[in-house]
Amino acid sequence: MNASLMNKNSAYWGRLAVAAITEPEALTELYEYYFPRVYQYIWKKTGDSSLADELVSDTFMRMYEHLDQFDPQRGAFSTWLFRIAQNSINKYYGSKSYAMTAPWDEEFDPADPHAISPEKQALSMERSEELRNAIQKLPQRQQQILEMTYWLEMNSNEIAEKLGSTPGSIRVSLNQARNRLREMLEEK
């Protein structure tokens, strides 16, 4: 990755997104910078690399088709793009009828002392699903901050820059989101 790409600010990416409507070089730069971030985001949410490939492709196609609708005055390009990614995930899970496969490794060996039992694997998946559902009940801003913190591994300074906020405000929102999640999960 070009080091100069990593030092660009939110306003730069917004201007580049507007330019990408007519300039292929701008579109290429956006893609090169955001592809690994979007892929990581989707892969961590789905846990499936093949599905992540499909949804990343869908995300960038939608981005390209709707670049003329991006308004830098309304928010950061990254926020807009990750909302498209989230919508691709939501659309997939909301509209796909897929067969549920066994939630554990079919090669499970009960004699292996390090093997995780199917019951524990299923329980872990259930907890992950409960967490995903709880996160979706949080306000949009808190969801974004959690996603950027844990899935994109961004710190409060980076998140603040992307969301046009202060690091202190981001830390407060993150703490509030964690506390609310804890409350919701303890209620179960």
Coordinates of C-alpha atoms in Angstrom, one line a residue:
M1 CA 0.0 0.0 0.0
N2 CA 1.3 3.4 -0.9
A3 CA 2.2 5.2 2.3
S4 CA 0.9 8.5 0.9
L5 CA -2.6 6.9 0.6
M6 CA -2.6 6.1 4.3
N7 CA -1.9 9.7 5.3
K8 CA -5.0 11.2 3.5
N9 CA -7.8 12.7 5.5
S10 CA -11.5 12.3 5.3
A11 CA -12.0 15.4 3.2
Y12 CA -9.5 14.1 0.7
W13 CA -11.4 10.8 0.2
G14 CA -14.7 12.7 -0.1
R15 CA -13.2 14.9 -2.9
L16 CA -11.7 11.8 -4.5
A17 CA -15.1 10.0 -4.5
V18 CA -16.7 13.0 -6.3
A19 CA -13.9 12.9 -8.8
A20 CA -14.2 9.2 -9.3
I21 CA -17.5 9.7 -11.1
T22 CA -15.6 10.8 -14.2
E23 CA -12.0 9.9 -13.4
P24 CA -10.9 6.3 -13.5
E25 CA -7.7 7.0 -11.7
A26 CA -9.7 8.4 -8.7
L27 CA -11.9 5.3 -8.7
T28 CA -8.8 3.1 -8.7
E29 CA -7.3 4.9 -5.8
L30 CA -10.5 4.6 -3.8
Y31 CA -10.7 0.9 -4.6
E32 CA -7.1 0.3 -3.7
Y33 CA -7.4 2.1 -0.4
Y34 CA -10.8 0.8 0.8
F35 CA -10.8 -2.8 -0.6
P36 CA -8.8 -4.4 2.2
R37 CA -10.8 -2.4 4.8
V38 CA -14.2 -3.4 3.4
Y39 CA -13.1 -7.0 2.9
Q40 CA -11.9 -7.3 6.5
Y41 CA -15.1 -5.7 7.8
I42 CA -17.3 -8.1 5.8
W43 CA -15.2 -11.1 6.5
K44 CA -15.3 -10.5 10.2
K45 CA -19.0 -10.1 10.2
T46 CA -19.7 -13.2 8.1
G47 CA -16.8 -15.5 8.9
D48 CA -16.9 -16.8 5.4
S49 CA -14.2 -15.8 2.9
S50 CA -16.3 -16.9 -0.2
L51 CA -19.3 -14.9 1.0
A52 CA -17.0 -12.0 1.8
D53 CA -15.7 -12.0 -1.7
E54 CA -19.2 -12.0 -3.1
L55 CA -20.4 -9.2 -0.8
V56 CA -17.3 -7.0 -1.3
S57 CA -17.8 -7.3 -5.0
D58 CA -21.5 -6.3 -4.5
T59 CA -20.4 -3.4 -2.2
F60 CA -18.0 -1.9 -4.8
M61 CA -20.5 -2.3 -7.7
R62 CA -23.1 -0.5 -5.7
M63 CA -20.6 2.2 -4.7
Y64 CA -19.7 2.7 -8.4
E65 CA -23.3 2.8 -9.5
H66 CA -24.3 5.3 -6.8
L67 CA -21.2 7.5 -6.6
D68 CA -23.3 10.4 -7.9
Q69 CA -25.4 10.1 -4.8
F70 CA -22.5 10.6 -2.3
D71 CA -22.6 14.0 -0.7
P72 CA -19.4 15.0 1.2
Q73 CA -21.5 17.6 3.1
R74 CA -23.5 14.9 4.7
G75 CA -20.7 12.8 6.0
A76 CA -17.5 11.0 5.4
F77 CA -17.0 8.8 2.3
S78 CA -15.9 5.9 4.6
T79 CA -19.2 6.1 6.5
W80 CA -21.1 6.1 3.3
L81 CA -19.1 3.1 1.8
F82 CA -19.4 1.0 5.0
R83 CA -23.1 1.6 5.1
I84 CA -23.3 0.2 1.6
A85 CA -21.2 -2.8 2.8
Q86 CA -23.6 -3.3 5.8
N87 CA -26.6 -3.1 3.5
S88 CA -25.0 -5.8 1.3
I89 CA -24.7 -8.0 4.3
N90 CA -28.2 -7.2 5.5
K91 CA -29.6 -7.9 2.0
Y92 CA -27.8 -11.2 1.8
Y93 CA -29.0 -12.5 5.1
G94 CA -32.4 -11.0 4.7
S95 CA -33.2 -12.4 1.3
K96 CA -31.2 -15.6 1.0
S97 CA -32.7 -18.8 1.9
Y98 CA -29.8 -20.9 2.8
A99 CA -29.6 -24.3 4.4
M100 CA -28.1 -24.4 7.9
T101 CA -25.1 -26.6 8.0
A102 CA -23.8 -28.3 11.2
P103 CA -22.4 -25.5 13.4
W104 CA -19.3 -27.6 14.2
D105 CA -16.4 -29.1 12.5
E106 CA -17.4 -32.4 10.9
E107 CA -13.9 -33.8 11.6
F108 CA -14.6 -33.5 15.4
D109 CA -12.5 -36.1 17.3
P110 CA -13.8 -36.7 20.8
A111 CA -10.5 -38.3 21.7
D112 CA -8.6 -35.2 21.0
P113 CA -8.1 -33.3 24.3
H114 CA -7.8 -30.0 22.5
A115 CA -11.0 -30.5 20.4
I116 CA -13.9 -28.2 21.1
S117 CA -17.1 -30.2 21.5
P118 CA -20.0 -29.6 19.1
E119 CA -22.0 -28.4 22.1
K120 CA -19.4 -25.8 23.0
Q121 CA -19.1 -24.8 19.3
A122 CA -22.9 -24.4 19.0
L123 CA -23.0 -22.4 22.3
S124 CA -20.2 -20.1 21.0
M125 CA -22.2 -19.6 17.7
E126 CA -25.3 -18.9 19.7
R127 CA -23.5 -16.3 21.8
S128 CA -22.1 -14.7 18.7
E129 CA -25.6 -14.5 17.2
E130 CA -26.9 -12.9 20.4
L131 CA -24.1 -10.3 20.3
R132 CA -24.8 -9.5 16.7
N133 CA -28.5 -9.1 17.4
A134 CA -27.7 -6.9 20.4
I135 CA -25.4 -4.7 18.4
Q136 CA -28.1 -4.1 15.8
K137 CA -30.3 -2.7 18.6
L138 CA -27.8 0.0 19.4
P139 CA -28.0 3.5 17.9
Q140 CA -26.3 3.7 14.4
R141 CA -23.4 5.8 15.7
Q142 CA -22.6 3.3 18.5
Q143 CA -22.8 0.5 15.9
Q144 CA -20.3 2.3 13.7
I145 CA -17.9 3.0 16.5
L146 CA -18.0 -0.6 17.7
E147 CA -17.4 -1.9 14.1
M148 CA -14.6 0.5 13.5
T149 CA -13.0 -0.4 16.9
Y150 CA -13.2 -4.1 16.8
W151 CA -13.6 -5.1 13.1
L152 CA -11.4 -2.5 11.5
E153 CA -9.1 -2.2 14.5
M154 CA -9.1 1.6 14.5
N155 CA -8.3 3.7 17.5
S156 CA -10.4 6.6 18.8
N157 CA -8.3 9.2 17.0
E158 CA -8.8 7.5 13.7
I159 CA -12.5 7.0 14.3
A160 CA -12.9 10.6 15.4
E161 CA -11.3 11.8 12.1
K162 CA -13.5 9.5 10.0
L163 CA -16.7 10.5 11.8
G164 CA -15.9 14.2 12.3
S165 CA -15.9 14.0 16.0
T166 CA -13.4 14.2 18.9
P167 CA -11.5 11.2 20.3
G168 CA -13.1 11.9 23.8
S169 CA -16.6 11.7 22.3
I170 CA -15.7 8.5 20.6
R171 CA -14.4 6.9 23.8
V172 CA -17.6 8.0 25.7
S173 CA -19.8 6.5 22.9
L174 CA -17.7 3.3 22.9
N175 CA -18.0 3.0 26.6
Q176 CA -21.8 3.6 26.5
A177 CA -22.2 1.0 23.7
R178 CA -20.2 -1.6 25.7
N179 CA -22.3 -1.0 28.8
R180 CA -25.5 -1.2 26.9
L181 CA -24.4 -4.4 25.2
R182 CA -23.5 -5.9 28.6
E183 CA -26.9 -5.0 29.9
M184 CA -28.7 -6.5 27.0
L185 CA -26.7 -9.7 27.1
E186 CA -27.2 -10.1 30.9
E187 CA -31.0 -9.8 30.4
K188 CA -30.9 -13.0 28.3

